[in-house]
Amino acid sequence: MFSTVEVGKKIAEFRKGKNMTQMELADGLGISYQAVSNWERGNSMPDISKLPELVSVLDCTIDELLGSKKESELFQKIIDGKEKEYVKEQKVTIEEIASASPALKPSQTESLIETIITENSDRVSLQDLVKIAPYVSEEYLMQWIGKLDVVTDLSGITALAPFLGSESLDRIVQKLEHLGSLSKVTSLAPFLSSETIDRLVDEAMEEDNLGECTGLYPFLSNSSAKKLGDKLMKEGSMKEFIKLAPFL
């Protein structure tokens, strides 16, 4: 398993060994010097398509640059177009694909995962999804969330939330509502649209079920918070109003 920080240090080390500036390396690769700077700080990885050119300019090998033999072999096989055979022969795991994914395109990561699943008759677990979430498409994540029916594992869904759009999260929220688990939506609140949160609280008001929505109060829009406050005052629900008051 390689580290983007360590790879960045290696790039800087080899660049300086060639007495090159970041700008000169960037010009040689046809990229911005900011990209090189981000690599060297460990903020990002060179795209796999750039690796052959990068190691040629730096006069090193992919293995020397990455410091991890297995990832180096995998990258070389991807460059050669022989990654599927390699994944099958070496029994590459989803965790190993996740480790290599910072340098892969989402479609490459997804293709490799599907190869592993087909070869080993495996299923992607929720833990696997959390590991690969930053490197695959939202559509791919939702496909597996649907297959695994993982909405009852709220810690896992919360870990995936930063990588899902509002429409996908709304679908998950609707399923939680259907399961009668509205109170569990609270942990997702920072990632939900204000429209969704307002709708949930409005529905809870109509059903006299505000107790499950208290955790959503900080995320209400001003108009919905005022509407709820007026209702609570009118009904004399001071205990609930006190909970809402800091957000009015």
Coordinates of C-alpha atoms in Angstrom, one line a residue:
M1 CA 0.0 0.0 0.0
F2 CA 1.6 3.3 -1.0
S3 CA 1.2 6.7 0.5
T4 CA 0.5 9.8 -1.6
V5 CA 2.7 11.8 0.8
E6 CA 5.6 9.4 0.4
V7 CA 5.1 9.4 -3.4
G8 CA 5.2 13.2 -3.3
K9 CA 8.4 13.2 -1.4
K10 CA 9.9 10.8 -4.0
I11 CA 8.8 13.1 -6.8
A12 CA 10.5 16.0 -5.1
E13 CA 13.6 14.0 -4.4
F14 CA 14.0 12.8 -8.0
R15 CA 13.2 16.2 -9.4
K16 CA 15.8 17.9 -7.2
G17 CA 18.3 15.2 -8.1
K18 CA 17.8 16.2 -11.7
N19 CA 18.3 19.9 -10.7
M20 CA 14.9 20.8 -12.1
T21 CA 12.4 23.3 -10.9
Q22 CA 8.7 22.4 -10.4
M23 CA 8.0 24.7 -13.4
E24 CA 10.6 22.8 -15.6
L25 CA 9.1 19.4 -14.6
A26 CA 5.6 20.7 -15.3
D27 CA 6.6 22.1 -18.7
G28 CA 8.2 18.7 -19.6
L29 CA 5.0 17.0 -18.8
G30 CA 2.7 19.5 -20.3
I31 CA 0.9 20.3 -17.0
S32 CA 0.7 23.2 -14.6
Y33 CA 3.3 23.7 -12.0
Q34 CA 0.5 23.7 -9.4
A35 CA -0.2 20.1 -10.3
V36 CA 3.5 19.2 -9.6
S37 CA 3.3 21.2 -6.3
N38 CA 0.2 19.3 -5.3
W39 CA 1.9 16.0 -6.0
E40 CA 5.0 16.9 -4.0
R41 CA 2.8 18.0 -1.0
G42 CA 0.9 14.7 -1.1
N43 CA -2.4 16.4 -2.0
S44 CA -2.9 14.4 -5.1
M45 CA -1.4 11.7 -7.3
P46 CA -0.2 11.8 -10.9
D47 CA -2.7 10.2 -13.2
I48 CA -1.7 6.8 -14.2
S49 CA -1.5 7.9 -17.8
K50 CA 1.3 10.3 -16.8
L51 CA 3.4 7.8 -14.9
P52 CA 5.5 6.5 -17.9
E53 CA 6.3 10.0 -19.0
L54 CA 7.0 11.1 -15.4
V55 CA 9.4 8.3 -14.6
S56 CA 11.1 8.9 -17.9
V57 CA 11.7 12.6 -17.2
L58 CA 12.8 11.8 -13.6
D59 CA 15.0 8.9 -14.8
C60 CA 13.6 6.4 -12.3
T61 CA 11.2 3.4 -12.3
I62 CA 7.6 3.3 -11.3
D63 CA 8.6 0.9 -8.5
E64 CA 11.2 3.4 -7.2
L65 CA 8.6 6.2 -7.4
L66 CA 5.7 4.4 -5.7
G67 CA 7.8 2.4 -3.2
S68 CA 5.3 -0.4 -3.4
K69 CA 6.0 -3.4 -5.7
K70 CA 2.4 -4.7 -5.9
E71 CA 0.9 -1.3 -6.9
S72 CA 3.8 -0.7 -9.3
E73 CA 3.0 -4.0 -11.0
L74 CA -0.7 -3.2 -11.1
F75 CA -0.1 0.2 -12.6
Q76 CA 2.3 -1.3 -15.2
K77 CA -0.3 -3.8 -16.2
I78 CA -3.0 -1.1 -16.5
I79 CA -0.6 0.9 -18.7
D80 CA 0.0 -2.2 -20.8
G81 CA -3.8 -3.0 -21.0
K82 CA -3.4 -6.3 -19.1
E83 CA -4.9 -5.4 -15.8
K84 CA -7.8 -7.8 -15.8
E85 CA -5.5 -10.8 -16.3
Y86 CA -3.2 -9.5 -13.5
V87 CA -6.1 -9.0 -11.1
K88 CA -7.2 -12.6 -11.7
E89 CA -3.8 -14.1 -11.4
Q90 CA -2.6 -12.2 -8.4
K91 CA -6.0 -12.3 -6.6
V92 CA -5.9 -8.5 -6.1
T93 CA -8.3 -7.4 -3.3
I94 CA -10.7 -4.5 -3.3
E95 CA -8.6 -3.0 -0.5
E96 CA -5.6 -3.0 -2.8
I97 CA -7.6 -1.4 -5.6
A98 CA -8.7 1.3 -3.2
S99 CA -5.1 1.9 -2.2
A100 CA -4.1 2.4 -5.9
S101 CA -7.2 4.4 -6.8
P102 CA -5.8 7.9 -6.2
A103 CA -3.9 7.5 -9.5
L104 CA -6.8 5.8 -11.4
K105 CA -9.8 7.2 -13.2
P106 CA -13.2 6.3 -11.6
S107 CA -14.0 4.1 -14.6
Q108 CA -10.7 2.2 -14.1
T109 CA -11.4 1.6 -10.4
E110 CA -14.9 0.5 -11.1
S111 CA -13.8 -1.9 -13.9
L112 CA -11.1 -3.5 -11.6
I113 CA -13.6 -4.0 -8.8
E114 CA -16.1 -5.6 -11.2
T115 CA -13.3 -7.9 -12.3
I116 CA -12.6 -9.0 -8.7
I117 CA -16.3 -9.6 -8.1
T118 CA -16.7 -11.6 -11.2
E119 CA -13.6 -13.7 -10.6
N120 CA -14.2 -14.4 -6.9
S121 CA -18.0 -14.3 -6.8
D122 CA -17.5 -11.6 -4.1
R123 CA -19.8 -8.8 -3.1
V124 CA -18.8 -5.3 -2.2
S125 CA -19.2 -4.8 1.6
L126 CA -20.2 -1.5 3.2
Q127 CA -16.6 -1.2 4.5
D128 CA -15.4 -1.6 0.9
L129 CA -17.8 1.1 -0.3
V130 CA -16.4 3.5 2.3
K131 CA -12.8 2.8 1.1
I132 CA -13.6 3.3 -2.6
A133 CA -16.1 6.1 -2.3
P134 CA -13.7 9.0 -3.1
Y135 CA -12.6 7.2 -6.3
V136 CA -15.8 6.0 -8.0
S137 CA -18.8 7.7 -9.4
E138 CA -21.9 8.5 -7.4
E139 CA -24.0 6.3 -9.7
Y140 CA -21.7 3.3 -8.9
L141 CA -22.0 4.0 -5.1
M142 CA -25.8 4.1 -5.3
Q143 CA -25.8 0.9 -7.3
W144 CA -24.1 -0.9 -4.5
I145 CA -26.0 0.9 -1.8
G146 CA -29.2 -0.4 -3.4
K147 CA -27.8 -4.0 -3.7
L148 CA -26.6 -4.2 -0.1
D149 CA -29.6 -2.5 1.4
V150 CA -27.3 -0.8 3.9
V151 CA -29.5 2.1 5.0
T152 CA -29.9 0.5 8.4
D153 CA -26.2 0.9 9.0
L154 CA -26.2 4.6 9.7
S155 CA -22.5 5.0 10.5
G156 CA -21.7 3.5 7.1
I157 CA -24.2 5.7 5.3
T158 CA -22.9 8.8 7.1
A159 CA -19.4 8.0 6.0
L160 CA -20.6 7.8 2.4
A161 CA -22.7 10.9 2.6
P162 CA -20.0 13.4 1.5
F163 CA -19.7 11.5 -1.8
L164 CA -23.4 11.5 -2.6
G165 CA -25.6 14.3 -4.1
S166 CA -28.8 15.6 -2.7
E167 CA -31.0 13.4 -4.9
S168 CA -29.2 10.3 -3.8
L169 CA -29.4 11.3 -0.2
D170 CA -33.1 12.1 -0.5
R171 CA -33.7 8.5 -1.7
I172 CA -31.9 7.2 1.4
V173 CA -33.8 9.5 3.7
Q174 CA -37.1 8.3 2.1
K175 CA -36.2 4.8 2.9
L176 CA -35.3 5.7 6.5
E177 CA -38.7 7.4 6.8
H178 CA -40.4 4.3 5.4
L179 CA -38.6 2.2 8.0
G180 CA -39.9 4.5 10.7
S181 CA -36.3 5.7 11.5
L182 CA -36.7 9.5 11.1
S183 CA -34.6 10.2 14.2
K184 CA -31.7 8.5 12.5
V185 CA -31.7 11.1 9.7
T186 CA -30.1 13.6 12.2
S187 CA -26.5 12.3 11.5
L188 CA -27.1 13.0 7.7
A189 CA -28.4 16.5 8.3
P190 CA -25.2 18.3 7.4
F191 CA -25.3 16.8 4.0
L192 CA -29.0 17.2 3.2
S193 CA -30.6 20.1 1.3
S194 CA -32.5 22.7 3.4
E195 CA -35.6 21.8 1.3
T196 CA -35.4 18.2 2.5
I197 CA -34.9 19.1 6.1
D198 CA -37.8 21.6 6.0
R199 CA -40.0 19.0 4.4
L200 CA -39.2 16.4 7.1
V201 CA -39.9 18.9 9.9
D202 CA -43.1 20.1 8.2
E203 CA -44.3 16.5 8.0
A204 CA -43.4 15.8 11.6
M205 CA -45.4 18.9 12.6
E206 CA -48.5 17.6 10.8
E207 CA -48.1 14.3 12.5
D208 CA -47.4 15.7 15.9
N209 CA -44.1 13.8 15.8
L210 CA -41.5 16.6 16.5
G211 CA -39.7 14.6 19.1
E212 CA -37.8 12.7 16.4
C213 CA -36.8 15.9 14.6
T214 CA -35.1 17.9 17.3
G215 CA -31.6 17.1 15.9
L216 CA -32.7 18.7 12.6
Y217 CA -33.4 22.2 14.1
P218 CA -29.9 23.6 13.5
F219 CA -30.3 23.0 9.8
L220 CA -33.8 24.5 9.3
S221 CA -34.2 27.5 7.0
N222 CA -35.2 30.7 8.6
S223 CA -38.7 30.6 7.3
S224 CA -39.3 27.0 8.5
A225 CA -37.8 27.7 11.9
K226 CA -40.1 30.7 12.3
K227 CA -43.1 28.7 11.2
L228 CA -42.3 26.0 13.7
G229 CA -41.6 28.5 16.5
D230 CA -45.0 30.2 15.9
K231 CA -46.7 26.8 16.0
L232 CA -45.0 25.8 19.3
M233 CA -45.8 29.1 20.9
K234 CA -49.5 28.9 19.8
E235 CA -49.7 25.4 21.3
G236 CA -47.9 26.4 24.5
S237 CA -45.1 23.8 23.8
M238 CA -42.5 25.7 25.7
K239 CA -40.2 22.8 26.3
E240 CA -39.9 22.2 22.6
F241 CA -39.7 25.9 21.8
I242 CA -36.7 26.2 24.1
K243 CA -34.9 23.5 22.0
L244 CA -35.7 25.5 18.9
A245 CA -35.0 29.0 20.3
P246 CA -31.2 29.1 19.6
F247 CA -31.9 28.7 15.9
L248 CA -34.6 31.4 15.5

